[in-house]
XYZ file of C-alpha atoms in Angstrom:
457
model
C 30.200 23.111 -15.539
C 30.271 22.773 -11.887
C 26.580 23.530 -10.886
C 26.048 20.626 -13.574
C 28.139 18.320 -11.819
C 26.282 19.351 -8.629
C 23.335 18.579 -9.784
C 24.452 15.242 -10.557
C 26.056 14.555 -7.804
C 23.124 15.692 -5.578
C 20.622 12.892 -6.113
C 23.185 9.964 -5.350
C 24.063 11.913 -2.056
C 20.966 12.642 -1.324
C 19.915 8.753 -1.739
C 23.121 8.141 0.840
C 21.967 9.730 3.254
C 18.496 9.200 3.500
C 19.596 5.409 3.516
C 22.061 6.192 6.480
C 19.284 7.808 8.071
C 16.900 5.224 8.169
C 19.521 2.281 8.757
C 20.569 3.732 12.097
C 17.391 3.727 13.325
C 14.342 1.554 11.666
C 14.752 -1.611 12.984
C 10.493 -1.921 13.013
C 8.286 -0.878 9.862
C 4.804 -0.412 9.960
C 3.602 0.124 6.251
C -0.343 0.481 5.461
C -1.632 0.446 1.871
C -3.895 3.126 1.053
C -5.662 5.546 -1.417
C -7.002 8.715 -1.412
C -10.649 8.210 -1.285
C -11.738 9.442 -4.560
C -15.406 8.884 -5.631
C -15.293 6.470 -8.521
C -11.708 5.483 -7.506
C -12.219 3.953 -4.220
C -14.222 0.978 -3.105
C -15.344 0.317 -6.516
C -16.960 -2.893 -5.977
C -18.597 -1.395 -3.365
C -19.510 1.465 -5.629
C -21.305 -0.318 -7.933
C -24.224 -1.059 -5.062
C -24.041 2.050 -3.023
C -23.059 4.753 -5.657
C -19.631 5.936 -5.976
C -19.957 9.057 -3.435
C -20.960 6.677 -0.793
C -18.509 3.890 -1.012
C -15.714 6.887 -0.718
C -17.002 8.150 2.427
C -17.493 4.646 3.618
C -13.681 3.896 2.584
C -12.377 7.295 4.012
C -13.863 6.684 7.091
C -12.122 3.060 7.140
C -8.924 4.600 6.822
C -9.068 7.415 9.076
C -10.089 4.838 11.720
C -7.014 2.898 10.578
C -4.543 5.761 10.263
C -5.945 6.392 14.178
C -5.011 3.212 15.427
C -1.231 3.745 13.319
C -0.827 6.888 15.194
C -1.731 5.178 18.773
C 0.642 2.209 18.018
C 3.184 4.721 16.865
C 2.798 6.773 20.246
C 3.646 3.668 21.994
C 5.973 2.395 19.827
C 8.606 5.402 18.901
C 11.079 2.875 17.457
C 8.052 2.012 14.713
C 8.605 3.554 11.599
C 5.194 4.205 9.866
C 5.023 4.892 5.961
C 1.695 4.910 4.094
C 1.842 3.491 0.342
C -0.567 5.361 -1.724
C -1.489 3.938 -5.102
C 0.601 6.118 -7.692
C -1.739 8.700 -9.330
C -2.705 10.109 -5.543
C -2.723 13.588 -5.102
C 0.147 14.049 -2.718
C -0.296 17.083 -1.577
C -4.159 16.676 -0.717
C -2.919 13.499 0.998
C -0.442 15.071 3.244
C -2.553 17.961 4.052
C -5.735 15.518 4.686
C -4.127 12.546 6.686
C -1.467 14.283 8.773
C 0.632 12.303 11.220
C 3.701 10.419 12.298
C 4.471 8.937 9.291
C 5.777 9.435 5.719
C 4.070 8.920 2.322
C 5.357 6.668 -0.562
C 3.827 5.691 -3.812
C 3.069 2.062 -4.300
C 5.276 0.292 -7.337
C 4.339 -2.768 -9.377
C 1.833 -3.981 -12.075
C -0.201 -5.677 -9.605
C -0.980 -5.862 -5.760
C 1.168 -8.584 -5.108
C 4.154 -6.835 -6.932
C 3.109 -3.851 -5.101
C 3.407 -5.370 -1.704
C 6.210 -7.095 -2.690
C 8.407 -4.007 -3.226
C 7.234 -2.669 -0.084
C 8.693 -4.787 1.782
C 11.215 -4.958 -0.355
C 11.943 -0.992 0.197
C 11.573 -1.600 3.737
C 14.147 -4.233 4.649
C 16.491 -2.469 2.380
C 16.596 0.652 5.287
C 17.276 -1.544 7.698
C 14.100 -3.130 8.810
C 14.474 -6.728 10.947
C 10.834 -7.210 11.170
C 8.087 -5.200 9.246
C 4.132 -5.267 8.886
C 1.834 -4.646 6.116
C -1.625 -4.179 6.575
C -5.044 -2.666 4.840
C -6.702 0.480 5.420
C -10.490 -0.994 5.088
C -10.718 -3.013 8.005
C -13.788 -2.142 9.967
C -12.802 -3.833 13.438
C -8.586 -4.054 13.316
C -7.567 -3.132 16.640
C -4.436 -1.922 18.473
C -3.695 -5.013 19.795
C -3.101 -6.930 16.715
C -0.304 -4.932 15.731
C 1.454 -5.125 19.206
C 0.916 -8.918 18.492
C 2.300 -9.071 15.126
C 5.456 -7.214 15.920
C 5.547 -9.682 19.036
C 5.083 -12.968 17.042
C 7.704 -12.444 14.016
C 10.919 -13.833 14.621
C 12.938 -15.817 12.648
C 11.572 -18.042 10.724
C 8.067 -17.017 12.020
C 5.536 -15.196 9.571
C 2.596 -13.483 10.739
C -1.230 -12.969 8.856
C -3.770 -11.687 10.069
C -7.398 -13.333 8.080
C -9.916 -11.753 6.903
C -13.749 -12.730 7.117
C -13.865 -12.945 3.093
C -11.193 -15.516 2.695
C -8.257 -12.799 2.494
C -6.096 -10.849 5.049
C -5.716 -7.868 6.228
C -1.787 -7.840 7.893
C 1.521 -9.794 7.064
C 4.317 -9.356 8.744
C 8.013 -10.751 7.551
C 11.520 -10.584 9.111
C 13.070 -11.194 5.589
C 11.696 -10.820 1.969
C 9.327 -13.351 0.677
C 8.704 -13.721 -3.051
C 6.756 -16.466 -3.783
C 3.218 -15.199 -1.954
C 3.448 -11.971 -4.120
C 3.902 -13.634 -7.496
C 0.504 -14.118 -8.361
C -1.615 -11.364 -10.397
C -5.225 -12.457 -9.363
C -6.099 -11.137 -5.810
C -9.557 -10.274 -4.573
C -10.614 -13.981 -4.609
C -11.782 -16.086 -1.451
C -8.752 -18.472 -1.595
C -6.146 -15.884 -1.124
C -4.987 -16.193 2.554
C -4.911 -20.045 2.571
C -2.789 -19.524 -0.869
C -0.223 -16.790 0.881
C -0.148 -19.643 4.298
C 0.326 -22.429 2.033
C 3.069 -20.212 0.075
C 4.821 -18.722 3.133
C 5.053 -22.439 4.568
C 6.692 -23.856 0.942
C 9.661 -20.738 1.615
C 10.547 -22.159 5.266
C 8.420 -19.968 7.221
C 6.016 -21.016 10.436
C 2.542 -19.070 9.835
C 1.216 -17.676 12.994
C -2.224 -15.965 13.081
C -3.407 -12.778 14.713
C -7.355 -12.090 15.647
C -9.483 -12.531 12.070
C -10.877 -9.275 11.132
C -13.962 -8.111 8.809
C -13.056 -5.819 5.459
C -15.802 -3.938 3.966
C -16.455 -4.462 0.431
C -20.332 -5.291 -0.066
C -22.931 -3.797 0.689
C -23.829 -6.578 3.344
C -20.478 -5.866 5.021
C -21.564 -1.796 6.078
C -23.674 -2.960 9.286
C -19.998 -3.675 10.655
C -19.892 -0.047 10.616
C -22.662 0.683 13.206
C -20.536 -1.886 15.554
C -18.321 -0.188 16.319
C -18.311 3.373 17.784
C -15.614 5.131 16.418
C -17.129 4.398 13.264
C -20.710 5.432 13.928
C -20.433 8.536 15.278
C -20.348 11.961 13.995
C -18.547 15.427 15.149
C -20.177 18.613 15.155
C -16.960 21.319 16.077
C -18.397 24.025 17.588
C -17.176 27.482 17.261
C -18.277 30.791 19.069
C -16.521 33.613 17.912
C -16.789 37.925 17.574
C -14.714 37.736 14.496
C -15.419 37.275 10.709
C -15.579 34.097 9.025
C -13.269 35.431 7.083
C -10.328 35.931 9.178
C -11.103 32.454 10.556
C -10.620 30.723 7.128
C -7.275 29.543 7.971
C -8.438 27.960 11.013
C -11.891 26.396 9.276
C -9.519 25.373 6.227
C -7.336 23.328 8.306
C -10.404 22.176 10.545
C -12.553 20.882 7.768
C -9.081 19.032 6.226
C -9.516 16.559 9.032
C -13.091 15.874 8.964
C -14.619 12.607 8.855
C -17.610 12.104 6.142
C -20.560 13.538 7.738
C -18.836 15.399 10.451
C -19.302 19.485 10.334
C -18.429 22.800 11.700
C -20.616 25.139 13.179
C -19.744 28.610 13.414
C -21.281 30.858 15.857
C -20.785 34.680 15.536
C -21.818 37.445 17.797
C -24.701 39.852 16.830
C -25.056 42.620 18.690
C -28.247 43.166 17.233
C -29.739 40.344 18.686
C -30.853 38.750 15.401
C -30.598 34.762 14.778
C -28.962 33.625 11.122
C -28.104 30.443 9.841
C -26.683 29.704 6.292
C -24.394 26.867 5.365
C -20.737 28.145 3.810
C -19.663 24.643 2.324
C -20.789 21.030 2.206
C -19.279 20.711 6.281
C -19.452 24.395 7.573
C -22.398 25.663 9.147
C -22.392 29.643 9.700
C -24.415 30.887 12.626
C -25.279 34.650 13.830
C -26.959 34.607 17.220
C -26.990 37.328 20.761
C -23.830 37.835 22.215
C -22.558 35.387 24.707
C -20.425 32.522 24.468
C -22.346 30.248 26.313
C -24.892 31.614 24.856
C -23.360 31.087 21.540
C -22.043 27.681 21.784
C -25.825 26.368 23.250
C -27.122 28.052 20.081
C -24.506 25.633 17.861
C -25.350 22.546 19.736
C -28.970 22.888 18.812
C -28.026 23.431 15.436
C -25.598 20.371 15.581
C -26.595 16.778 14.108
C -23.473 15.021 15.419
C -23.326 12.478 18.325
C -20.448 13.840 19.640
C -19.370 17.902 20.127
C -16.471 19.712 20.299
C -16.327 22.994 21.812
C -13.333 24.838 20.345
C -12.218 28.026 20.982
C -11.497 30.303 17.930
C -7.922 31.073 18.762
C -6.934 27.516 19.332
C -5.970 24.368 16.904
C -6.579 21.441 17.548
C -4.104 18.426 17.248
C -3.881 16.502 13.917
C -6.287 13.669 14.202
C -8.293 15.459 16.521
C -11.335 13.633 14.887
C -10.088 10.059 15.563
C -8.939 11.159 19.015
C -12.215 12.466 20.118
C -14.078 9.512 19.265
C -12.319 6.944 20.828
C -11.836 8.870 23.835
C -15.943 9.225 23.827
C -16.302 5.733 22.756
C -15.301 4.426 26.799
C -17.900 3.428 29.005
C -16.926 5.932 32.149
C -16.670 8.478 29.988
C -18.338 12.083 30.663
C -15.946 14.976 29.238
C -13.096 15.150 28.054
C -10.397 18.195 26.893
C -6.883 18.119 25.276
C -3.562 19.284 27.265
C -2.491 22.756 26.737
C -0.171 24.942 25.194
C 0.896 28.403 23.850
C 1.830 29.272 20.810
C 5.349 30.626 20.337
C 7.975 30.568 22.762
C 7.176 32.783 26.063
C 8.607 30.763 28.998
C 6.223 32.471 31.243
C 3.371 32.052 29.292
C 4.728 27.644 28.781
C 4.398 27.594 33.243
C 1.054 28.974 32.838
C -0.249 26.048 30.756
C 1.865 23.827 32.709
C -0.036 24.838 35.695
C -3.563 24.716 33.470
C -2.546 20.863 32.663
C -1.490 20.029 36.421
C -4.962 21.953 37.419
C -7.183 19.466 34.872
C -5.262 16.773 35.553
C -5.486 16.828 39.852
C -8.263 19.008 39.965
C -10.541 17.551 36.840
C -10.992 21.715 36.285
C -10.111 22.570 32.406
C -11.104 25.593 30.552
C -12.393 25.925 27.454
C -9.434 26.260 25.460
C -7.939 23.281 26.322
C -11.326 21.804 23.924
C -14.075 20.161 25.880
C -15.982 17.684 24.234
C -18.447 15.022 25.266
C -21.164 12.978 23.402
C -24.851 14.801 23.018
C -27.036 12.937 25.250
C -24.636 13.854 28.077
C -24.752 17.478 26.886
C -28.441 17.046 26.713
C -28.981 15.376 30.339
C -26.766 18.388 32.036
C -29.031 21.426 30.217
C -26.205 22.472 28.187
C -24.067 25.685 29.221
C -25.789 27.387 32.362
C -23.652 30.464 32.434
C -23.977 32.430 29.668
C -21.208 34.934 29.035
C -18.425 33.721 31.452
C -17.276 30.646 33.089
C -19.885 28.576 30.954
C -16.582 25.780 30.385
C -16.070 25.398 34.241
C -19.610 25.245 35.122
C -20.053 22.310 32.072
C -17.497 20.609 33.250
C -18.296 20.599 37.129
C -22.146 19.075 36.077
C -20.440 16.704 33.519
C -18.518 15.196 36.348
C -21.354 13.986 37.754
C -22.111 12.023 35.529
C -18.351 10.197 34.543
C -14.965 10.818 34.414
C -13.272 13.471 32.998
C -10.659 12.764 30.430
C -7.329 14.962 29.444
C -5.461 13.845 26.368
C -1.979 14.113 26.346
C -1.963 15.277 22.440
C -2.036 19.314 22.608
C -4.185 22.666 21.692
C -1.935 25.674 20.623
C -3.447 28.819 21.886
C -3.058 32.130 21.378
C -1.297 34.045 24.215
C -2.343 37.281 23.229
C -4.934 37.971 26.471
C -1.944 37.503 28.452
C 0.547 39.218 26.829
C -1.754 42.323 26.379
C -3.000 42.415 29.884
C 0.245 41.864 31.095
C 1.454 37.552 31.837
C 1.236 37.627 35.641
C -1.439 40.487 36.146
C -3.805 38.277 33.442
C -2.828 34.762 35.284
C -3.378 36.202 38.905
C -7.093 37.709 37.959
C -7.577 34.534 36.397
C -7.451 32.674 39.580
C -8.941 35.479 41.345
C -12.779 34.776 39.169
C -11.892 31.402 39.310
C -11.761 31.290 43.026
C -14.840 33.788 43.454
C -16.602 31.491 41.061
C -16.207 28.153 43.609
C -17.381 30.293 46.243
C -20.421 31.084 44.188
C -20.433 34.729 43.457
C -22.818 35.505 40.649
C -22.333 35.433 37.075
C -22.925 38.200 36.619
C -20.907 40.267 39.362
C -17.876 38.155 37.920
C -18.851 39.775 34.458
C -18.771 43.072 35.409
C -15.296 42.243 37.565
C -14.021 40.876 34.862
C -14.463 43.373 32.119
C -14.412 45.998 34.225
């Protein structure tokens, strides 16, 4: 009798305190409407020109670019609570494992879009909320800016849109709850943002516009696509490793989550036989076999590669979530030469925590990361520098000393987890000293392979 009355009891308090939870502290909603990019199920307008497999890709690609610029405007914005509506029958679990990030998953609730957005906002100002956004997750050029100025521009009495090439829009943003704009069942037609102005006016509100913004939904919309370079390119990850695929799964699994259609993985194992293999493992994971080395390795997976942009990861370290999005528009600036994530340990070791402290202080005074901190640049710069010069040691410093030459080096605050096991085995201060030690002997220009043999010895 009493576990029954617990169990009763537990959803109401439950409820409670979730809703005390966000009252004391979203004041600022940012809620994006979204799907998970099923072929067939997404973009089907679209579909019906390009085939359903392509308009999928096309749309996931939209959204990961979206959920990119959420995560930046979230990073500035902590006091921004960001929850992504997904239409009902979404896999939830795919979605949270796919699109990872600072925000929180809901399912969308009405008979049609309007009602839909409608009780989003609804939900929204009942935690709290004073001034909340909605926007779309196929926009091809929405930028960070027009959320800062949507958040800025709502006040009282002040509604924001944000229009959309087609005759639509892509954002609204309220300070209250509007019903009349939502009421209508027909959307997708060419009259629907002067309809939601004219609406929003007729309820007391002053409609003030942020930057008009392209969706993609025809065919004649995907050149939009090639405009803009976050969306263009493509990520080959490369990987050299002496393990077995096998024991890497976990890593490629949670890799190849977070790719972007027609990124890949390419990973390079050691052969001591000095053979050369290739075979493909999946749709985006490219299995190589080449001579030991792991510049000699990771050269090998670059000429395989067919991305524009490459990521040289290490295959003891994860990258952040988003690491995709992150790497793209870091590559995407005009000064831009190399860039590498901040660093960090796994578990707890305050010793080995001052070590990557000093690692980050290094790359960020010095411009002198290692390689598993993630170094990636775009191909032609790659190309113009040779590629890796040293072979089997110190091929990430010597990259990144001729990839300075040619721009700026770049060090994202977003982190790699590393193993600490090198340290920990060879002893923390003895493996951090002899570190420095090559490091130093290196700049002086000691020979590979003297440094090698020092090293290994």
């Amino acid at each position: 009798m009493r576990g029954r009355r617990i169990n009763r009891v537990r959803p109401v308090l439950e409820a409670y305190l979730c809703r005390l939870f966000w009252c004391s502290r979203m004041k600022k909603a940012l809620l994006v409407f979204m799907r998970y990019p099923r072929p067939g199920r997404a973009k089907t307008r679209l579909a019906r020109e390009i085939g359903p497999e392509r308009a999928a890709a096309t749309y996931e690609k939209l959204l990961r670019r979206t959920l990119g610029i959420v995560s930046d405007f979230h990073m500035r914005n902590p006091d921004v609570d960001a929850v992504l509506f997904h239409t009902p029958d979404d896999p939830v679990e795919q979605l949270e494992d796919r699109f990872r990030g600072p925000w929180r998953f809901s399912p969308q609730e009405g008979a049609h879009l309007g009602e839909r957005m409608k009780n989003a906002f609804a939900a929204a100002f009942s935690l709290g909320a004073e001034k909340v956004v909605l926007i779309g997750s196929d926009t091809a050029d929405m930028e960070l800016r027009d959320l800062d100025d949507a958040f800025r521009t709502i006040d009282d009495g002040v509604a924001v849109l944000g229009p959309a090439l087609d005759g639509g829009f892509y954002l609204i943003g309220l300070n209250r709850l509007c019903g009349p704009p939502f009421h209508s069942e027909a959307w997708g037609t060419a009259d629907i943002f002067s309809r939601t102005a004219r609406e929003l006016a007729s309820a007391g509100f002053r409609v003030e516009l942020v930057a008009e913004r392209a969706d993609v939904d025809r065919p004649g919309d995907l050149p939009l696509l090639e405009d803009d370079s976050v969306l263009a390119s493509s990520l080959s990850v490369i990987i050299p490793t002496m393990g077995s695929p096998e024991r890497l799964k976990p890593l490629l699994d949670h890799l190849e989550n977070q790719l972007w259609p027609g990124d890949e993985i390419i990973l390079v194992q050691s052969c001591l036989s000095g053979e050369t293999t290739v075979s493909r493992r999946s749709p985006g994971v490219v299995h190589a076999r080449c001579p030991k080395g792991r510049g000699l390795q990771q050269d090998f997976g670059a000429k395989l590669a067919e991305g524009t942009l490459f990521f040289f990861l290490h295959d003891d370290t994860v990258p952040p979530p988003g690491f995709p999005y992150l790497i793209r528009r870091a590559c995407g600036r005009e000064d831009f030469a190399l860039g590498c994530f901040s660093l960090a340990f796994s578990g707890d070791n305050r010793l080995v925590g001052l070590i990557a402290d000093w690692a980050n202080a290094r790359s960020s005074v010095f411009k002198l990361p290692y390689g598993d901190q993630g170094l990636f640049c775009r191909r032609d710069t790659f190309e113009r520098v040779g590629g890796f010069q040293h072979k089997y040691l110190l091929e990430d410093v010597a990259l990144v000393r001729q990839c300075r030459s040619l721009g700026k080096l770049t060090m994202l605050p977003e982190r790699v987890y590393t193993s600490p096991e090198r340290y920990l085995n060879r002893g923390i201060l003895r493996a951090s000293m002899y570190n420095q030690m090559i490091m130093l002997l290196f700049l002086l220009g000691v020979d590979e392979r003297e440094l090698y043999s020092l090293y290994y010895r």
